[in-house]
Coordinates of C-alpha atoms in Angstrom, one line a residue:
Chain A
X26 CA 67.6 124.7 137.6
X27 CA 69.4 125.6 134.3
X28 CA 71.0 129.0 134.4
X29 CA 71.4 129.0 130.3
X30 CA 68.9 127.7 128.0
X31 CA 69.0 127.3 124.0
X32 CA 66.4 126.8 122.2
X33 CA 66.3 126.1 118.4
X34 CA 69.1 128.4 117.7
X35 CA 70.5 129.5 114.7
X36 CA 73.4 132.0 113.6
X37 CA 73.7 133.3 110.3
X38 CA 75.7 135.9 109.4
X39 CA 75.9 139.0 107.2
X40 CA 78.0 137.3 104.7
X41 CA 76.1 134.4 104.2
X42 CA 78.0 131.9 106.5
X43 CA 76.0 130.3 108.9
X44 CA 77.8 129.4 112.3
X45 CA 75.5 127.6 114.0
X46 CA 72.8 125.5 112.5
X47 CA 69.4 124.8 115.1
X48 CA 71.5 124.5 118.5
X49 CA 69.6 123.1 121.9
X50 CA 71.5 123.6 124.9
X51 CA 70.6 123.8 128.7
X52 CA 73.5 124.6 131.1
X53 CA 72.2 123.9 135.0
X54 CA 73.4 126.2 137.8
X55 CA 77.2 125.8 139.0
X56 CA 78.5 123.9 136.3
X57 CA 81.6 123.9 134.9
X58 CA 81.4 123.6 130.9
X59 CA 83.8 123.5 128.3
X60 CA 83.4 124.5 125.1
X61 CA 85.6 122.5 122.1
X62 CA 85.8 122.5 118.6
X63 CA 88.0 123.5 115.4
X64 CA 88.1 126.3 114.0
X65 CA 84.7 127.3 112.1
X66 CA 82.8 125.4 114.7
X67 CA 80.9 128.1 115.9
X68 CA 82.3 127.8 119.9
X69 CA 83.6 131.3 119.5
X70 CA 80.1 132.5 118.2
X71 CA 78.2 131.0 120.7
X72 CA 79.7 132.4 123.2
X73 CA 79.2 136.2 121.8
X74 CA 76.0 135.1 121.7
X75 CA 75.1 134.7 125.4
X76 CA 77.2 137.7 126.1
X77 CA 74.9 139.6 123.2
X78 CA 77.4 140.9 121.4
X79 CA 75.7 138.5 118.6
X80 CA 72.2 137.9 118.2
X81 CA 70.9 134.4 116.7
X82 CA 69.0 135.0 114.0
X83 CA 66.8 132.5 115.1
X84 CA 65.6 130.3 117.8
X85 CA 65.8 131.5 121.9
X86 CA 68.4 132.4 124.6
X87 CA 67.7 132.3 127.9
X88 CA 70.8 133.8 130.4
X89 CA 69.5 134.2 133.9
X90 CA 66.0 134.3 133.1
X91 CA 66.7 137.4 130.6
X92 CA 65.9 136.6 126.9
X93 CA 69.3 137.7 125.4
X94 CA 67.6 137.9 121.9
X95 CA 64.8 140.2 122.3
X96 CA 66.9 142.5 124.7
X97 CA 67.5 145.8 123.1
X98 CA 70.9 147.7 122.5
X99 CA 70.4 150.2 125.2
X100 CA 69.0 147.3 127.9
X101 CA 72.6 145.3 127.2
X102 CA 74.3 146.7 130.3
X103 CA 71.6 144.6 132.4
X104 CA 72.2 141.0 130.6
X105 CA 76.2 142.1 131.5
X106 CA 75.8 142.9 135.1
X107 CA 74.6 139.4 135.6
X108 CA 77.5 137.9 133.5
X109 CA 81.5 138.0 133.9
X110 CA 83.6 137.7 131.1
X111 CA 87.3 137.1 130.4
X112 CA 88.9 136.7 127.0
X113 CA 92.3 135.4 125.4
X114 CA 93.7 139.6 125.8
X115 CA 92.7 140.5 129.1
X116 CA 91.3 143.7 127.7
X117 CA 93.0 145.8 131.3
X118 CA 93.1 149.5 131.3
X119 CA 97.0 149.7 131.1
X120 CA 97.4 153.4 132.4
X121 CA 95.3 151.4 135.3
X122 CA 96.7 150.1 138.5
X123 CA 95.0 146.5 139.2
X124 CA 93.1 147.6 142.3
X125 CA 91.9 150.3 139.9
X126 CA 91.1 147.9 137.1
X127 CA 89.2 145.6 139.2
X128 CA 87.3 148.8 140.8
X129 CA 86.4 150.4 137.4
X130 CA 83.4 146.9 137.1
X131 CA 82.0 148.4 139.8
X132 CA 82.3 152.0 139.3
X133 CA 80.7 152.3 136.1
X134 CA 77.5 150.7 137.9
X135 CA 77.4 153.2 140.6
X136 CA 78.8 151.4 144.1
X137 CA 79.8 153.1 146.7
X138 CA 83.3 153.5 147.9
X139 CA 83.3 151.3 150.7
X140 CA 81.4 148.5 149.2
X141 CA 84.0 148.6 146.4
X142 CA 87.0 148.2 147.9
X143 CA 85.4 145.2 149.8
X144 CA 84.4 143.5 146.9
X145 CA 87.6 144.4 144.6
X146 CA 90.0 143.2 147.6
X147 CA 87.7 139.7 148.0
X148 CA 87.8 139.2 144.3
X149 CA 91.6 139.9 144.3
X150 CA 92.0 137.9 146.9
X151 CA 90.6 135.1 145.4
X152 CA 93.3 135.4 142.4
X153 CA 95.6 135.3 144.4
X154 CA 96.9 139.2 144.0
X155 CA 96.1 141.1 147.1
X156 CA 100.2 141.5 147.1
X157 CA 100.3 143.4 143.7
X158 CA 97.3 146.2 144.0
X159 CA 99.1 148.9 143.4
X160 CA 101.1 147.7 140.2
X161 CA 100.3 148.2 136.4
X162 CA 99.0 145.4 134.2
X163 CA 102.5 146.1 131.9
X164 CA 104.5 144.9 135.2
X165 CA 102.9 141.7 135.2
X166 CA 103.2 138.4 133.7
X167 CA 100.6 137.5 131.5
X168 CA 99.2 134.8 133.9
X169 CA 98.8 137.7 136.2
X170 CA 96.8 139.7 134.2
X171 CA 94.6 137.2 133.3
X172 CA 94.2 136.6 137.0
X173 CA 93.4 140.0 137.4
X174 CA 90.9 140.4 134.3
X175 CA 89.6 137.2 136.5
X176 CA 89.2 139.1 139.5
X177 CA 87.5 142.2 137.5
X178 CA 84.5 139.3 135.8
X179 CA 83.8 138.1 139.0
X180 CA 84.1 141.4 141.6
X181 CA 80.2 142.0 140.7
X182 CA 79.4 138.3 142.2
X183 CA 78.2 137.7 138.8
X184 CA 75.5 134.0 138.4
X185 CA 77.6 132.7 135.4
X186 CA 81.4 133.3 133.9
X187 CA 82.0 133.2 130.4
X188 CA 85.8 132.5 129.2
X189 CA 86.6 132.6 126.0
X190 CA 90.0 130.8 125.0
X191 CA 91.5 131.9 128.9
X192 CA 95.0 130.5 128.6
X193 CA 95.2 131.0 124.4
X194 CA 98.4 133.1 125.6
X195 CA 99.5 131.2 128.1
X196 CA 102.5 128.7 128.4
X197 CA 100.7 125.2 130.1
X198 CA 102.3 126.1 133.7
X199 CA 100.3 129.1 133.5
X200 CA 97.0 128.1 131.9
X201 CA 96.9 125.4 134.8
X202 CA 97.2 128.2 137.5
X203 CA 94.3 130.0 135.7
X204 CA 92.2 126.7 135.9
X205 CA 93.0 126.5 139.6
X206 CA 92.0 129.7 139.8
X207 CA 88.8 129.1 137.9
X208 CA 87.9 126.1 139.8
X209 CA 88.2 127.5 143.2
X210 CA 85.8 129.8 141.9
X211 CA 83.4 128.0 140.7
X212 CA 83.7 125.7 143.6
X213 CA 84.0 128.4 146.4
X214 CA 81.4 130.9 144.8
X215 CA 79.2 128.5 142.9
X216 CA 79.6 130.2 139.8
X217 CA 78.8 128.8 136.8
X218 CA 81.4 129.3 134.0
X219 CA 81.5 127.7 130.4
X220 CA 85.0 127.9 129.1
X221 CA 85.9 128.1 125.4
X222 CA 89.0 126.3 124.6
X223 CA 91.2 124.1 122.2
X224 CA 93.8 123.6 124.7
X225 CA 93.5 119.2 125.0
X226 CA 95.2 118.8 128.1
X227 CA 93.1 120.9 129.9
X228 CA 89.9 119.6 129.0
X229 CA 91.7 116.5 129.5
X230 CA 93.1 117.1 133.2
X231 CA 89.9 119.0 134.6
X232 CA 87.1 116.0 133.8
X233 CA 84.5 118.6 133.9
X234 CA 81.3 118.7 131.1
X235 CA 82.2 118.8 127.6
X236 CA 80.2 120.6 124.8
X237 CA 81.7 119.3 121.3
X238 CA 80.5 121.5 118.3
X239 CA 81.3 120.6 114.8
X240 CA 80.4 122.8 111.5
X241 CA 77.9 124.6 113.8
X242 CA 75.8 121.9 115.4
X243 CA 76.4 120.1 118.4
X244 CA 78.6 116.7 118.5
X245 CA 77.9 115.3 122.5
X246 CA 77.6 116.8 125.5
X247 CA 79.1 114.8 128.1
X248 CA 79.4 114.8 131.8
X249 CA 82.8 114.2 132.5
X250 CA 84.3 114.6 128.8
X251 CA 87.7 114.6 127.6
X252 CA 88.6 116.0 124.3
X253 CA 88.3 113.9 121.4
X254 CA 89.9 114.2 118.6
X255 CA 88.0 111.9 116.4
X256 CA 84.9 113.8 117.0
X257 CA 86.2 117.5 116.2
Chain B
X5 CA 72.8 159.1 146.5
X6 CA 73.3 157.2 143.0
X7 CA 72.9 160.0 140.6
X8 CA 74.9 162.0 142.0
X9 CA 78.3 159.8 143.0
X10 CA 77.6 158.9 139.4
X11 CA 77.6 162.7 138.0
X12 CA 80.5 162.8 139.9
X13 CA 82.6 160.3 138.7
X14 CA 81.8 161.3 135.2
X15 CA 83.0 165.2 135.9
X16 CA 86.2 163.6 137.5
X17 CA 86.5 161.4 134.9
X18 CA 86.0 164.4 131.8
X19 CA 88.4 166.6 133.4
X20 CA 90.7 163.5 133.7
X21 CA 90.4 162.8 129.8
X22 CA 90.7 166.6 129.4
X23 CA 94.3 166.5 130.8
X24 CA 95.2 163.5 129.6
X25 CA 94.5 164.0 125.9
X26 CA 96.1 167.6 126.4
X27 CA 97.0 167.7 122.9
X28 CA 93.6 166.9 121.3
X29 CA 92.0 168.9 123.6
X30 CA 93.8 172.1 122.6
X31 CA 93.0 170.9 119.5
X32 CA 89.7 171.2 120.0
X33 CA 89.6 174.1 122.4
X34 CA 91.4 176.2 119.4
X35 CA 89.4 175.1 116.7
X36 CA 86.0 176.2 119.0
X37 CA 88.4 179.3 119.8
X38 CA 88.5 180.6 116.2
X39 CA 85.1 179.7 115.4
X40 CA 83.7 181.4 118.5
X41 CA 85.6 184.1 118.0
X42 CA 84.1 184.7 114.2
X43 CA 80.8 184.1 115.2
X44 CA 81.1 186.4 118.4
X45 CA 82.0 189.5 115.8
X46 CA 78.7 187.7 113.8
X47 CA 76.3 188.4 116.6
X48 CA 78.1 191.8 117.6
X49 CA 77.4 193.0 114.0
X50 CA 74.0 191.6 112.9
X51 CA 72.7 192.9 116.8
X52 CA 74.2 196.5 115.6
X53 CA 72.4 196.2 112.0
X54 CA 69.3 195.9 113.8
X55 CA 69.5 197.8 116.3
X56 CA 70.0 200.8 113.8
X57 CA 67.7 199.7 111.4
X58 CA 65.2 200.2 114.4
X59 CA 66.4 203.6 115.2
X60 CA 66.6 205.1 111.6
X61 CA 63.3 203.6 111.3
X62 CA 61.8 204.9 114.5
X63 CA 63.1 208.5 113.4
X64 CA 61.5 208.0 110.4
X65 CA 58.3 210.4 109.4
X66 CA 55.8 211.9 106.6
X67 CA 55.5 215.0 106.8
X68 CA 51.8 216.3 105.9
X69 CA 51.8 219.9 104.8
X70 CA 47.9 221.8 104.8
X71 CA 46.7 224.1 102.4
X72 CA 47.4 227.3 103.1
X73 CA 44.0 228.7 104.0
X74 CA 42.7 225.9 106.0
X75 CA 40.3 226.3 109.3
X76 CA 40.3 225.0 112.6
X77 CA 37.6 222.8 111.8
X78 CA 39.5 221.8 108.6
X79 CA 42.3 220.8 111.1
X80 CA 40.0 218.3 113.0
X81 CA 38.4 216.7 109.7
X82 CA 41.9 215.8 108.9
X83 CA 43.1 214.4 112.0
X84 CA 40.0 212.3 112.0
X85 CA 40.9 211.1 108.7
X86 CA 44.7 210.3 109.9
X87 CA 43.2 208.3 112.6
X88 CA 41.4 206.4 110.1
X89 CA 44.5 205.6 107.5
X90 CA 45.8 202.1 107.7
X91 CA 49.2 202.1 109.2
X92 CA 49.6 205.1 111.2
X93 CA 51.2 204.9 113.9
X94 CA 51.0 208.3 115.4
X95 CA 50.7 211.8 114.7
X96 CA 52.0 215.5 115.8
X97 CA 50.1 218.8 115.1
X98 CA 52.1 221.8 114.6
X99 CA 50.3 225.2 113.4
X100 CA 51.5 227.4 111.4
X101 CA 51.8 229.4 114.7
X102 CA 54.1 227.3 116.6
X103 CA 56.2 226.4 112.8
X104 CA 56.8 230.1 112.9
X105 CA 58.1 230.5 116.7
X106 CA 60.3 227.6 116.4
X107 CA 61.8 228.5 112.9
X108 CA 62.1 232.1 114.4
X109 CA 63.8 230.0 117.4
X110 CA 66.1 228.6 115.1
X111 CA 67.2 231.6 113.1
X112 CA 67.8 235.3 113.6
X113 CA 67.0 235.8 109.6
X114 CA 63.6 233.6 109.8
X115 CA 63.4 235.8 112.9
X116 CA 63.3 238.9 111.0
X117 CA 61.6 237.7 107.8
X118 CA 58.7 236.3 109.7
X119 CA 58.3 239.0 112.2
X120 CA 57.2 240.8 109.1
X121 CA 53.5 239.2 108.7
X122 CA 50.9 238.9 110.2
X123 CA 49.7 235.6 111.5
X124 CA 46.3 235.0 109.5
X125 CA 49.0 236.7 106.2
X126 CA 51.5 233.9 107.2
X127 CA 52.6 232.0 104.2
X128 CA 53.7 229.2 106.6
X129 CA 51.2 226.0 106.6
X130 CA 49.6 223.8 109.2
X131 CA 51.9 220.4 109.4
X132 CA 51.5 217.0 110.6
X133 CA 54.4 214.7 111.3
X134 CA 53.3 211.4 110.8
X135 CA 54.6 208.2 111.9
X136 CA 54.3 204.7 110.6
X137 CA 54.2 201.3 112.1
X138 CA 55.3 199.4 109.1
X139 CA 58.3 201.2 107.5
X140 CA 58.2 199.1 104.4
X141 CA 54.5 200.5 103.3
X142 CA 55.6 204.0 103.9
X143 CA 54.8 205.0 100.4
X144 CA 51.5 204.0 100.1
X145 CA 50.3 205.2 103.4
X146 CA 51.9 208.8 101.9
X147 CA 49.9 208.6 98.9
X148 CA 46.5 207.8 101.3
X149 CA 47.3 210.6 103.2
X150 CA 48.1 212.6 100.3
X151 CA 44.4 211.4 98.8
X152 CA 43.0 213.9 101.7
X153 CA 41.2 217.4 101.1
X154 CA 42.9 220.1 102.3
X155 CA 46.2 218.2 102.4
X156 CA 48.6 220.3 100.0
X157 CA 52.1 218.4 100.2
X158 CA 53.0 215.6 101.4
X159 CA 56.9 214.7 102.0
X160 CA 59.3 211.6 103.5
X161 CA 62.3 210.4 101.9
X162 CA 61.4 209.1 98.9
X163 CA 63.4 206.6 97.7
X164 CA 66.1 206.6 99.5
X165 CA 63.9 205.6 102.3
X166 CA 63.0 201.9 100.9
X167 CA 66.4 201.3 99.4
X168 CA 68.0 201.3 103.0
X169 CA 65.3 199.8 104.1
X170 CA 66.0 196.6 101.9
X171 CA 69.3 197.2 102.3
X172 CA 69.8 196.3 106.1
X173 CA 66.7 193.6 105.7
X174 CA 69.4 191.6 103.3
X175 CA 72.7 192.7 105.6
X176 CA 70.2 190.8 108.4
X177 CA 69.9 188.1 106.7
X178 CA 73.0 187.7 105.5
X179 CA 74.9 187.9 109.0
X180 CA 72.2 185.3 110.5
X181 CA 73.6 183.1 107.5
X182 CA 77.0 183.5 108.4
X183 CA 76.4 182.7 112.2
X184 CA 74.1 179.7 111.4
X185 CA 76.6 178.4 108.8
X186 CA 80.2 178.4 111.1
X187 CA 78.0 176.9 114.3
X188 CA 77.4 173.9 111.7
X189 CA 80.6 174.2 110.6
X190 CA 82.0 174.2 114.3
X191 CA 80.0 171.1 115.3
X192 CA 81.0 169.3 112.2
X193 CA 84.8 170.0 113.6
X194 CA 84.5 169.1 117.2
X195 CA 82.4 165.6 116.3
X196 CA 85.5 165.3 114.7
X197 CA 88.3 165.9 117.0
X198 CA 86.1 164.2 120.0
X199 CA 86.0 161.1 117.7
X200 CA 89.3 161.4 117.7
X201 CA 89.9 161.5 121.9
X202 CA 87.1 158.7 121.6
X203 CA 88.8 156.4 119.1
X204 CA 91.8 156.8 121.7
X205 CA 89.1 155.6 124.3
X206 CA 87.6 152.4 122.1
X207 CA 89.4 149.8 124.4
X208 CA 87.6 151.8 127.4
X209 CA 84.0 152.5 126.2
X210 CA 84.6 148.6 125.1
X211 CA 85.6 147.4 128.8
X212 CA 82.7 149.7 130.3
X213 CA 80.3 147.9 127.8
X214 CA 81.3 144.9 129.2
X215 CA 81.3 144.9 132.9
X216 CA 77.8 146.2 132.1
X217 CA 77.9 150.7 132.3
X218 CA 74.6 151.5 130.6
X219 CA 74.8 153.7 127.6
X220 CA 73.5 156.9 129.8
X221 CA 76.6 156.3 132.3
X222 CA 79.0 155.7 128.9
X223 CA 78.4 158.9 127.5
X224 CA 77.7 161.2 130.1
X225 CA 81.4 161.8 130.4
X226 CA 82.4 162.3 127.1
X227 CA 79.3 164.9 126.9
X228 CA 80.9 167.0 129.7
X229 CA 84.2 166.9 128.2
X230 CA 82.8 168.5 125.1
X231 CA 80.5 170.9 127.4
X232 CA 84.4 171.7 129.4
X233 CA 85.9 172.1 125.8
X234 CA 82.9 174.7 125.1
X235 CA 83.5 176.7 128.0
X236 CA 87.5 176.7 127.6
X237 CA 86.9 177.5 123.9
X238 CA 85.0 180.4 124.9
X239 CA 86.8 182.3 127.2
X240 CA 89.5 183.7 124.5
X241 CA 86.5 185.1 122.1
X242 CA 84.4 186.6 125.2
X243 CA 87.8 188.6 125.8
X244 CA 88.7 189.6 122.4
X245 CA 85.1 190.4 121.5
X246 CA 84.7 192.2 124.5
X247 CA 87.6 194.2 125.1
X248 CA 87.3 194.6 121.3
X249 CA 83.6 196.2 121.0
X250 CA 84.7 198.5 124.1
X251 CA 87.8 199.8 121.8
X252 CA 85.6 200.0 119.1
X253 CA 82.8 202.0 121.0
X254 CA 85.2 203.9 122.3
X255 CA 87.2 205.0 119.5
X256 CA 84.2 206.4 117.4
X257 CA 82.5 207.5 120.6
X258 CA 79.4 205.4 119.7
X259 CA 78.7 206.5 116.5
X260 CA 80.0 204.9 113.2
X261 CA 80.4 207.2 110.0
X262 CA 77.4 209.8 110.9
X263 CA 75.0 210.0 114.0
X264 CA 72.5 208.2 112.1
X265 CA 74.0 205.1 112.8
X266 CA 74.3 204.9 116.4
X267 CA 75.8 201.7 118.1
X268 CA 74.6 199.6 121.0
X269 CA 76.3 200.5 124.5
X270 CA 78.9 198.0 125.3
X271 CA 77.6 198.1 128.9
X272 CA 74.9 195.4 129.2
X273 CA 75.3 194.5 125.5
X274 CA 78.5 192.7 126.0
X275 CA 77.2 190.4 128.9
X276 CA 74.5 189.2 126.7
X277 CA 77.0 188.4 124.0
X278 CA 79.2 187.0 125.8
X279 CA 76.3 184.5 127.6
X280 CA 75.6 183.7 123.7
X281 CA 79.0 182.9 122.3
X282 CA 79.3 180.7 126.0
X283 CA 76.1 178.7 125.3
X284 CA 77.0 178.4 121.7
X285 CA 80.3 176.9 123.0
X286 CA 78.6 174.2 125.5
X287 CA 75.8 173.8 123.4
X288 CA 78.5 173.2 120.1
X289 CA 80.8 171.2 122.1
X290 CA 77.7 169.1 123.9
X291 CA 76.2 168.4 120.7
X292 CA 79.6 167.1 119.1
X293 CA 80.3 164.9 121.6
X294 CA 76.8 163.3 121.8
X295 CA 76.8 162.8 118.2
X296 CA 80.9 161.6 118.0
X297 CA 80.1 159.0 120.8
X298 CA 76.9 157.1 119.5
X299 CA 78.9 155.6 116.7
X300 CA 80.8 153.4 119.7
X301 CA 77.7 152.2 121.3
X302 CA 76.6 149.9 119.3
X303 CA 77.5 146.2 119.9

């Protein structure tokens, strides 16, 4: 069963530039996809685009069996409760402790008290962080916070995790405790989760799928890639 | 229940932001303050106008003098024809008998002088005091009346009568100007300084977009912080205005400049005014925040 499928996609924006030029995709259930490509590839833009915080300006999306395309502004919140998302700045409440942070996912949908601090413990839990609820994001390292903007995507047991450029801030010794930490959870909780990245020793080490895009079209997707730097 | 946990969390979360953003929200608070408080004197003043208007116009009469040697049966041809005149409200007889016992009433001279004839000698005259339902036409409805036999004069304050009229029309209209003008002027300010506590809150309302809050649970928050603003910004003008009106009352015993114009009891006045300038408040800082939040829900 394929969890994301793109159909005849294309991105064009505002300004004239066009980021991605007739794209077909389809990303099956619990896979673990990476995203690679220069800058002014269109990885970045892709990515908004399953999250809908870009629509294609042509062609079909399919996330979960919601068409992210036709959905409307106000309807969003539905395509994002399905989703987890984690980006390059964390994006934590900093006058937020990181129980509270990872509770805050599931407050703004309306759980219940005792549901969420089941969940939010589980998900910190699987981070690695149960020993540092109570702190703020400022008193942690940055591989921390990551971990807990981890824990915060995945608290709402979401189908498929979206990364975009996870370790960009990291030093190596970190990013690979985030990949642990990612691959645990995709093997443990069978989430799917396509990764945007340029870091090559990654892709490189992990032997996961690997979705090259150059100039907006789509290079080779392979099964167990590595990062080549002929192609990009 | 849902709904409710999540109308919860949103109050919590308002008053949270309230404190939190102390200084913007006395920003706020004081701007709807001063507002309030001008638009509080606003109501106090155009309710006054009209309630005045209505009593000088309510006191208002023609008065329809007979001739002299009219009958009985003249009396009730007349009265028929008052019934029949367009915009007459009411009427009162008075003969010529009961004019002269309450002028005699009134005055030990009329006393004397009147005691002096006879009553079918009396040069006193039949009257009718009319009144009219629409004060603005009271000059033509004189001149219809005037139009009937046996009627000799006819008398109401010529004049001076339709100037004040038009005078407290425009005064109306004026004040209703003012208080529609500073509530625009009030929501204009607070969309403004919510924006502000918002702009502070991007990173939030961003984070809540993402971990998939709809749009209702996104702004329900920030709309009770604007409706707590209201009712904080309210509380100073319901005082002043109302401690204020009672001083005023008091200090001209209800009356300003002459009896005619008489002003409205303070007593269940000033609860309705102050319910007025409260909804104003929540309605003003409601509407503000509604409007200051939209911008941010956009993707």
């Amino acid at each position: 069963m394929d969890l994301v499928r793109i159909k005849n996609v294309e991105k064009k924006y505002k300004n004239g530039v066009t980021a991605i030029y007739d794209l077909n995709l389809a990303i099956e259930k619990g896979a673990f996809v990476f995203v690679i490509g220069g800058s002014g590839s269109g990885k970045s833009t892709l990515i908004k685009m399953l999250y809908r915080e870009e629509k294609p300006t042509k062609g079909q999306i399919i996330v979960g069996g919601l068409d992210v395309a036709k959905l409307k502004n106000r309807k969003v919140y539905k395509l994002r409760r399905k989703l987890g998302i984690v980006f390059q700045d964390y994006r934590l409440l900093p006058k937020q402790t990181v129980y509270e942070n990872v509770a805050f996912a599931l407050e703004v949908i309306g759980a219940k008290k005792d549901e969420i601090r089941v969940k939010v413990l589980k998900a910190l839990e699987d981070v690695g962080l149960k020993h540092k609820l109570h702190e703020y994001p400022d008193h942690l390292s940055g591989g921390e916070q990551q971990r807990v903007a981890i824990a915060r995507a995945i608290v709402n047991d979401p189908k498929l995790l979206l990364c975009d450029e996870p370790t960009g801030n990291l030093d190596p010794d970190m990013s690979m405790e985030i990949m642990k930490v990612l691959e645990d959870i995709n093997e443990k909780r069978g989430t799917t989760i396509i990764m945007v990245t340029h870091d090559k020793d990654i892709v490189n080490k992990m032997k996961k799928q690997v979705i090259t895009l150059k100039e907006g079209r789509l290079v080779n997707f392979k099964k167990k890639g590595t990062y080549n730097n002929e192609a990009i | 229940m849902k709904p409710f946990r999540m109308l919860g969390r949103s109050i919590r979360d308002a008053f949270k932001s309230v404190v939190r953003n102390f200084s913007l929200s006395l920003a706020s608070i004081s701007c709807i303050t001063i507002t309030l408080i001008i638009v509080a004197v606003a109501v106090i003043a155009s309710f006054n106008v009209q309630n005045f208007t209505k009593e000088i116009e309510r006191d208002m009469t023609i008065v329809v003098f007979l001739e002299n040697d009219s009958t009985e049966e003249d009396v009730e041809i007349v009265k028929e024809k008052l019934e029949k005149t367009a915009n007459v409200e009411s009427y009162k007889f008075q003969s010529k008998i009961e004019v002269k016992k309450q002028m005699q009433a009134e005055s030990e001279v009329f006393d004397r002088v009147l005691e002096e004839w006879e009553d079918d000698e009396s040069p006193l005259k039949d009257t009718f005091q009319v009144k009219v339902k629409e004060i603005e036409k009271i000059g033509k409805t004189a001149n219809a009346i005037q139009a009937i036999e046996k009627v000799s004069v006819v008398r109401y304050g010529e004049g001076m009568v339709e100037k004040m009229v038009t005078a407290f029309s425009s005064i109306e209209k004026v004040t209703y100007g003012i208080v529609i003008a500073l509530v625009l002027v009030t929501i204009f300010l607070i969309i403004n300084t919510i924006k502000l506590t918002i702009s502070a809150r991007k990173r939030e309302i961003g984070i809540m977009r993402l971990v998939g809050a709809s749009n209702f649970t996104i702004k329900t928050p920030f709309i009770v912080e604007g409706m707590i603003l209201g009712v904080f910004g309210s509380i100073i003008p319901i005082i002043i205005s109302t401690y204020g009106y009672l001083v005023f009352y008091n200090h001209f015993e209800g009356y300003l400049f002459s009896e005619l114009i008489q002003l409205i009891k303070p007593e269940p006045f000033m609860y309705m005014t102050s319910l007025i300038v409260l909804v104003i408040g929540i309605l003003v800082g409601m509407i503000g925040s509604a409007s200051a939040v939209k911008k941010y829900l956009k993707v």
